Amino acid sequence: MHTTTEDKTPQDLEANPDATSIRWRLHVLASPDADIAGEALVLTTGTTSLGRDGAIRIADDLLSRLHLHLHVGNSGVVLEDVGSRNGSRVDGVRTIGALLPHGCVLRAGRTVLVLEADRQRAPAFSSPTTEVPGCSELARRLRSDLDLAARTGLPALLLGETGVGKEHAAAELHRRSRRRGPLVRMNVAAVPESLFESELFGHVAGAFTGASSARTGRIREAHGGTLVLDEIGELPLALQAKLLRVLEEGRVRPVGGNSDHAVDVRFVASTNADLPALVTANRFRRDLLARLRGCEVQIAPLRARLADLLDLADAACPHPGGAWRERLHPEAVERLLLHDWPDNLRELRGVLGRAAALAGDGTVRLEHLRGLAAPRAESTAAGPADWPIDSRQRPSATQLAAWLAAFDGNIGAVARHVGRHRRQVYRWLSYAGLPSDRRQEPPE
C-alpha cells in the first residue's frame, strides 16, 4: 500500500486538465472581525465581492465598503481592486489586479487570507486533531493517510523535509492505532554505533564489559505499542539485517542472550533522507526499505501549508497567553506567511519563541519577528493580470490575451478594469486580430 500527502505547486494545478474539479477556498488567518477569523470560505464560480458590505462581509475599518472583486472561472481566480481606499496586496505587493496562484497571500485592510486550490481529493469531513491540526486539503489528506496506515498494522515510513513535524504525525498514527502499549521513540542518529545494538535490542547481564545488569532495549519497551525510529537512514548497515529479522519474525534476541523474546510492536520509521538513493549507494538494504514501506506517508513542507500555519504554530509551540491567532498583529501574520520556512516547524518554533519573549504580554508585532530572511514577495513575478494601464496607448495582442485569460473571457470585466467602454475593448480585439469566438457574450 502506498499513500502520499503531496506538496502541490501552482504549476501542478495549471497542468490539471480538469480545472472544474478545483474548489477555491479563502482561509482567513487574521482579521479584526472575530466572526470570520479562522474561517475557510468557499468561492463559487462568478464574481464575489469582499469588503465591509461585500458578499464576503468583514468588519474591518480599513476595508472599503466594496474593497475588491474575486472573479472565479476556468482560468482560475482573478483579484480586481475596485478603487479601495487602502489598496490590496498579493504576496506582499500592492496590486490593482492579479491572476492569483494557489497558496498566495492576500492582504486587505487588517485582514490576511491565503488562497487554496482544493482538488477535493481528501475527505471533506476530517476533524483537526492536536497533533495534525488545520483544515486545508493537505491537512485532511495527511489525517486520512495516517488513519489508513493505522488500520493496516503494517510498518509505516514517514517522509518529509527536516523539521516538518514527523514526530507529530507518528504520535497521531499511534493514537489512531489504538494500541494499548506505549509510544517509544529512538533517534537513530543520536546513538553511538558501539551502543546501538544494546540500545535497540537490549542485553543480558555480563554481555560485555560494563554490562553489570540486563537492559530491556527499546523494542521490548514498546511491546504492545509503537516504536518510532527517527532518522532511519542513519541506521548502521551491519544492524539493518537484525532489524529486518525482528520486522519479519516478531522476535528479538538481546545482546549476549541465548533465546528470543516474542514482541508485538508497530514499527514507524521517519527520515528526510532519500532512501532509494542510499540503496543504490549500498548504504541501505533494499529488503529493509521494502518492509518499512508497508505504508508510506509523505508530509508536505510548511511553505505548502500556509493556510494551516497558525494552527501548526499552536501545536508545535503554543503561546502561554492563548492561541497565536489572538496574539499576532496582522502585519506579523502576513510576514510569517511570506517566509519560505526552509527548516519548517523547527524554524517556526524558534522565530515565535523569540518573538513571544520580545513582546512579553503584548501583541507580537512585525518588529518582534527577528531572524527571518527576505520575504518571498521580493522575488515574486507579477501575474498576467498585474498590468500597468496606459489609457493613451493601444494595448498589445499579448496584453489583451492576458486580460482575456485572467478574466475568463469576460469583456465587461476587462472593460471595468481598464476604465474603458466595452465597445472600445472590442475594437482593440479586432485590431489585434484575436479570434471572434473568444469575444462572444450577451448584449448589454
mmCIF file of C-alpha atoms in Angstrom, residues 200-392:
data_model
loop_
_atom_site.group_PDB
_atom_site.id
_atom_site.type_symbol
_atom_site.label_atom_id
_atom_site.label_comp_id
_atom_site.label_asym_id
_atom_site.label_seq_id
_atom_site.Cartn_x
_atom_site.Cartn_y
_atom_site.Cartn_z
ATOM 1 C CA LEU A 200 17.708 -1.219 20.376
ATOM 2 C CA PHE A 201 17.738 -4.949 21.187
ATOM 3 C CA GLY A 202 18.766 -4.878 24.873
ATOM 4 C CA HIS A 203 21.432 -7.032 26.527
ATOM 5 C CA VAL A 204 21.822 -9.593 29.278
ATOM 6 C CA ALA A 205 23.967 -9.014 32.366
ATOM 7 C CA GLY A 206 27.653 -9.601 31.610
ATOM 8 C CA ALA A 207 27.171 -9.462 27.849
ATOM 9 C CA PHE A 208 30.128 -7.065 27.575
ATOM 10 C CA THR A 209 32.402 -5.042 29.804
ATOM 11 C CA GLY A 210 30.326 -2.680 31.899
ATOM 12 C CA ALA A 211 27.057 -4.590 31.414
ATOM 13 C CA SER A 212 26.542 -5.217 35.121
ATOM 14 C CA SER A 213 22.780 -5.571 34.725
ATOM 15 C CA ALA A 214 20.385 -6.554 31.964
ATOM 16 C CA ARG A 215 18.771 -3.989 29.682
ATOM 17 C CA THR A 216 15.380 -4.445 28.061
ATOM 18 C CA GLY A 217 16.053 -2.423 24.893
ATOM 19 C CA ARG A 218 13.722 -0.076 23.014
ATOM 20 C CA ILE A 219 11.958 -2.789 21.031
ATOM 21 C CA ARG A 220 10.803 -4.702 24.094
ATOM 22 C CA GLU A 221 9.964 -1.433 25.885
ATOM 23 C CA ALA A 222 7.477 -0.768 23.082
ATOM 24 C CA HIS A 223 5.772 -4.185 23.417
ATOM 25 C CA GLY A 224 2.066 -3.764 22.708
ATOM 26 C CA GLY A 225 2.653 -0.251 21.411
ATOM 27 C CA THR A 226 4.614 1.681 18.791
ATOM 28 C CA LEU A 227 8.349 2.138 18.271
ATOM 29 C CA VAL A 228 9.342 5.234 16.286
ATOM 30 C CA LEU A 229 12.790 5.107 14.715
ATOM 31 C CA ASP A 230 13.663 8.682 13.783
ATOM 32 C CA GLU A 231 16.276 9.259 11.061
ATOM 33 C CA ILE A 232 16.175 5.618 9.975
ATOM 34 C CA GLY A 233 18.608 6.420 7.150
ATOM 35 C CA GLU A 234 21.374 6.668 9.776
ATOM 36 C CA LEU A 235 20.935 3.057 10.911
ATOM 37 C CA PRO A 236 24.311 1.258 10.635
ATOM 38 C CA LEU A 237 24.327 -1.184 7.740
ATOM 39 C CA ALA A 238 25.514 -4.047 9.992
ATOM 40 C CA LEU A 239 22.374 -3.713 12.135
ATOM 41 C CA GLN A 240 19.870 -3.419 9.317
ATOM 42 C CA ALA A 241 19.687 -7.203 8.813
ATOM 43 C CA LYS A 242 18.939 -7.702 12.514
ATOM 44 C CA LEU A 243 16.161 -5.130 12.448
ATOM 45 C CA LEU A 244 14.740 -6.773 9.331
ATOM 46 C CA ARG A 245 14.607 -10.103 11.210
ATOM 47 C CA VAL A 246 12.602 -8.502 14.021
ATOM 48 C CA LEU A 247 10.189 -6.970 11.499
ATOM 49 C CA GLU A 248 9.646 -10.285 9.729
ATOM 50 C CA GLU A 249 9.593 -12.697 12.687
ATOM 51 C CA GLY A 250 8.345 -10.552 15.580
ATOM 52 C CA ARG A 251 11.161 -11.842 17.803
ATOM 53 C CA VAL A 252 14.184 -10.131 19.310
ATOM 54 C CA ARG A 253 17.330 -11.577 20.888
ATOM 55 C CA PRO A 254 19.217 -9.315 23.331
ATOM 56 C CA VAL A 255 22.985 -8.955 23.026
ATOM 57 C CA GLY A 256 24.651 -11.888 24.792
ATOM 58 C CA GLY A 257 21.360 -13.797 25.093
ATOM 59 C CA ASN A 258 20.660 -17.406 24.128
ATOM 60 C CA SER A 259 16.934 -17.147 23.445
ATOM 61 C CA ASP A 260 14.483 -14.952 21.597
ATOM 62 C CA HIS A 261 11.647 -12.870 23.041
ATOM 63 C CA ALA A 262 8.371 -12.530 21.163
ATOM 64 C CA VAL A 263 7.333 -8.896 20.704
ATOM 65 C CA ASP A 264 4.168 -7.184 19.463
ATOM 66 C CA VAL A 265 5.402 -3.836 18.174
ATOM 67 C CA ARG A 266 4.167 -1.446 15.497
ATOM 68 C CA PHE A 267 7.266 -0.006 13.767
ATOM 69 C CA VAL A 268 7.197 3.557 12.441
ATOM 70 C CA ALA A 269 10.329 4.912 10.743
ATOM 71 C CA SER A 270 10.909 8.506 9.689
ATOM 72 C CA THR A 271 13.549 10.265 7.634
ATOM 73 C CA ASN A 272 14.306 13.227 5.403
ATOM 74 C CA ALA A 273 16.899 11.164 3.510
ATOM 75 C CA ASP A 274 16.496 9.766 0.002
ATOM 76 C CA LEU A 275 16.355 6.083 0.948
ATOM 77 C CA PRO A 276 16.269 4.751 -2.659
ATOM 78 C CA ALA A 277 19.481 6.721 -3.310
ATOM 79 C CA LEU A 278 21.023 5.154 -0.187
ATOM 80 C CA VAL A 279 20.016 1.729 -1.515
ATOM 81 C CA THR A 280 21.759 2.498 -4.821
ATOM 82 C CA ALA A 281 24.857 3.575 -2.877
ATOM 83 C CA ASN A 282 24.775 0.279 -0.901
ATOM 84 C CA ARG A 283 24.185 2.149 2.363
ATOM 85 C CA PHE A 284 20.677 0.874 2.989
ATOM 86 C CA ARG A 285 19.221 -2.587 2.434
ATOM 87 C CA ARG A 286 16.658 -2.860 -0.322
ATOM 88 C CA ASP A 287 14.726 -5.583 1.530
ATOM 89 C CA LEU A 288 14.538 -3.466 4.696
ATOM 90 C CA LEU A 289 13.235 -0.485 2.724
ATOM 91 C CA ALA A 290 10.596 -2.691 1.104
ATOM 92 C CA ARG A 291 9.487 -3.899 4.557
ATOM 93 C CA LEU A 292 9.337 -0.393 6.026
ATOM 94 C CA ARG A 293 7.293 0.796 3.064
ATOM 95 C CA GLY A 294 4.229 -1.148 4.160
ATOM 96 C CA CYS A 295 2.593 2.281 4.414
ATOM 97 C CA GLU A 296 4.418 5.341 3.107
ATOM 98 C CA VAL A 297 3.199 8.811 4.079
ATOM 99 C CA GLN A 298 4.726 11.974 2.610
ATOM 100 C CA ILE A 299 4.377 15.077 4.801
ATOM 101 C CA ALA A 300 4.285 18.391 2.954
ATOM 102 C CA PRO A 301 6.614 21.248 3.985
ATOM 103 C CA LEU A 302 5.310 24.251 5.881
ATOM 104 C CA ARG A 303 5.555 26.550 2.843
ATOM 105 C CA ALA A 304 2.932 24.339 1.134
ATOM 106 C CA ARG A 305 0.610 24.504 4.160
ATOM 107 C CA LEU A 306 0.367 28.244 4.754
ATOM 108 C CA ALA A 307 -3.384 28.008 5.341
ATOM 109 C CA ASP A 308 -2.605 25.916 8.438
ATOM 110 C CA LEU A 309 0.369 27.953 9.677
ATOM 111 C CA LEU A 310 -1.241 29.392 12.815
ATOM 112 C CA ASP A 311 -2.854 26.067 13.729
ATOM 113 C CA LEU A 312 0.516 24.353 13.323
ATOM 114 C CA ALA A 313 2.111 27.055 15.467
ATOM 115 C CA ASP A 314 -0.393 26.307 18.241
ATOM 116 C CA ALA A 315 0.529 22.607 18.043
ATOM 117 C CA ALA A 316 4.298 22.980 17.749
ATOM 118 C CA CYS A 317 4.940 25.943 20.060
ATOM 119 C CA PRO A 318 1.821 27.031 21.977
ATOM 120 C CA HIS A 319 1.782 30.580 23.340
ATOM 121 C CA PRO A 320 1.239 30.658 27.116
ATOM 122 C CA GLY A 321 -1.226 33.516 26.692
ATOM 123 C CA GLY A 322 -3.573 31.777 24.255
ATOM 124 C CA ALA A 323 -3.899 30.963 20.568
ATOM 125 C CA TRP A 324 -1.384 32.597 18.234
ATOM 126 C CA ARG A 325 -4.258 33.968 16.145
ATOM 127 C CA GLU A 326 -5.107 36.231 19.081
ATOM 128 C CA ARG A 327 -1.502 37.198 19.861
ATOM 129 C CA LEU A 328 -0.218 38.270 16.427
ATOM 130 C CA HIS A 329 -0.663 41.633 14.703
ATOM 131 C CA PRO A 330 -1.952 41.250 11.091
ATOM 132 C CA GLU A 331 1.322 42.633 9.694
ATOM 133 C CA ALA A 332 3.203 39.970 11.643
ATOM 134 C CA VAL A 333 0.880 37.267 10.282
ATOM 135 C CA GLU A 334 1.479 38.464 6.721
ATOM 136 C CA ARG A 335 5.247 38.494 7.320
ATOM 137 C CA LEU A 336 5.180 34.915 8.635
ATOM 138 C CA LEU A 337 3.221 33.781 5.588
ATOM 139 C CA LEU A 338 5.709 35.378 3.191
ATOM 140 C CA HIS A 339 8.667 33.463 4.635
ATOM 141 C CA ASP A 340 9.789 30.262 2.878
ATOM 142 C CA TRP A 341 10.467 28.267 6.106
ATOM 143 C CA PRO A 342 13.383 26.087 4.883
ATOM 144 C CA ASP A 343 13.571 24.457 8.333
ATOM 145 C CA ASN A 344 9.800 24.159 8.698
ATOM 146 C CA LEU A 345 8.279 23.785 12.189
ATOM 147 C CA ARG A 346 11.694 23.711 13.855
ATOM 148 C CA GLU A 347 12.378 27.196 12.489
ATOM 149 C CA LEU A 348 8.841 28.364 13.315
ATOM 150 C CA ARG A 349 9.341 27.362 16.964
ATOM 151 C CA GLY A 350 12.497 29.443 17.166
ATOM 152 C CA VAL A 351 11.033 32.516 15.476
ATOM 153 C CA LEU A 352 7.839 32.565 17.542
ATOM 154 C CA GLY A 353 9.647 31.699 20.778
ATOM 155 C CA ARG A 354 11.919 34.746 20.363
ATOM 156 C CA ALA A 355 9.012 36.930 19.278
ATOM 157 C CA ALA A 356 6.948 35.998 22.340
ATOM 158 C CA ALA A 357 9.881 36.769 24.627
ATOM 159 C CA LEU A 358 10.408 40.173 22.979
ATOM 160 C CA ALA A 359 6.705 41.061 23.058
ATOM 161 C CA GLY A 360 6.181 39.994 26.677
ATOM 162 C CA ASP A 361 2.490 40.191 27.497
ATOM 163 C CA GLY A 362 1.762 42.399 24.495
ATOM 164 C CA THR A 363 0.848 41.723 20.886
ATOM 165 C CA VAL A 364 3.567 40.195 18.713
ATOM 166 C CA ARG A 365 4.317 42.797 16.065
ATOM 167 C CA LEU A 366 6.450 42.950 12.950
ATOM 168 C CA GLU A 367 9.498 44.261 14.823
ATOM 169 C CA HIS A 368 9.480 41.201 17.083
ATOM 170 C CA LEU A 369 9.944 38.754 14.189
ATOM 171 C CA ARG A 370 13.720 38.743 14.068
ATOM 172 C CA GLY A 371 15.858 36.329 12.103
ATOM 173 C CA LEU A 372 13.601 35.890 9.079
ATOM 174 C CA ALA A 373 15.054 36.010 5.575
ATOM 175 C CA ALA A 374 13.756 38.482 2.974
ATOM 176 C CA PRO A 375 10.094 37.955 2.053
ATOM 177 C CA ARG A 376 9.437 35.797 -0.963
ATOM 178 C CA ALA A 377 7.361 38.643 -2.384
ATOM 179 C CA GLU A 378 10.567 40.487 -3.302
ATOM 180 C CA SER A 379 11.310 37.864 -5.934
ATOM 181 C CA THR A 380 7.706 37.110 -6.949
ATOM 182 C CA ALA A 381 6.980 37.848 -10.584
ATOM 183 C CA ALA A 382 3.819 39.737 -11.414
ATOM 184 C CA GLY A 383 0.949 37.599 -12.651
ATOM 185 C CA PRO A 384 -0.542 38.015 -16.128
ATOM 186 C CA ALA A 385 -3.234 40.341 -14.781
ATOM 187 C CA ASP A 386 -0.791 42.590 -12.868
ATOM 188 C CA TRP A 387 -0.891 45.094 -15.693
ATOM 189 C CA PRO A 388 0.320 48.691 -15.929
ATOM 190 C CA ILE A 389 -2.515 50.502 -17.749
ATOM 191 C CA ASP A 390 -1.758 53.321 -20.170
ATOM 192 C CA SER A 391 -5.034 54.739 -21.488
ATOM 193 C CA ARG A 392 -3.169 56.730 -24.195
#
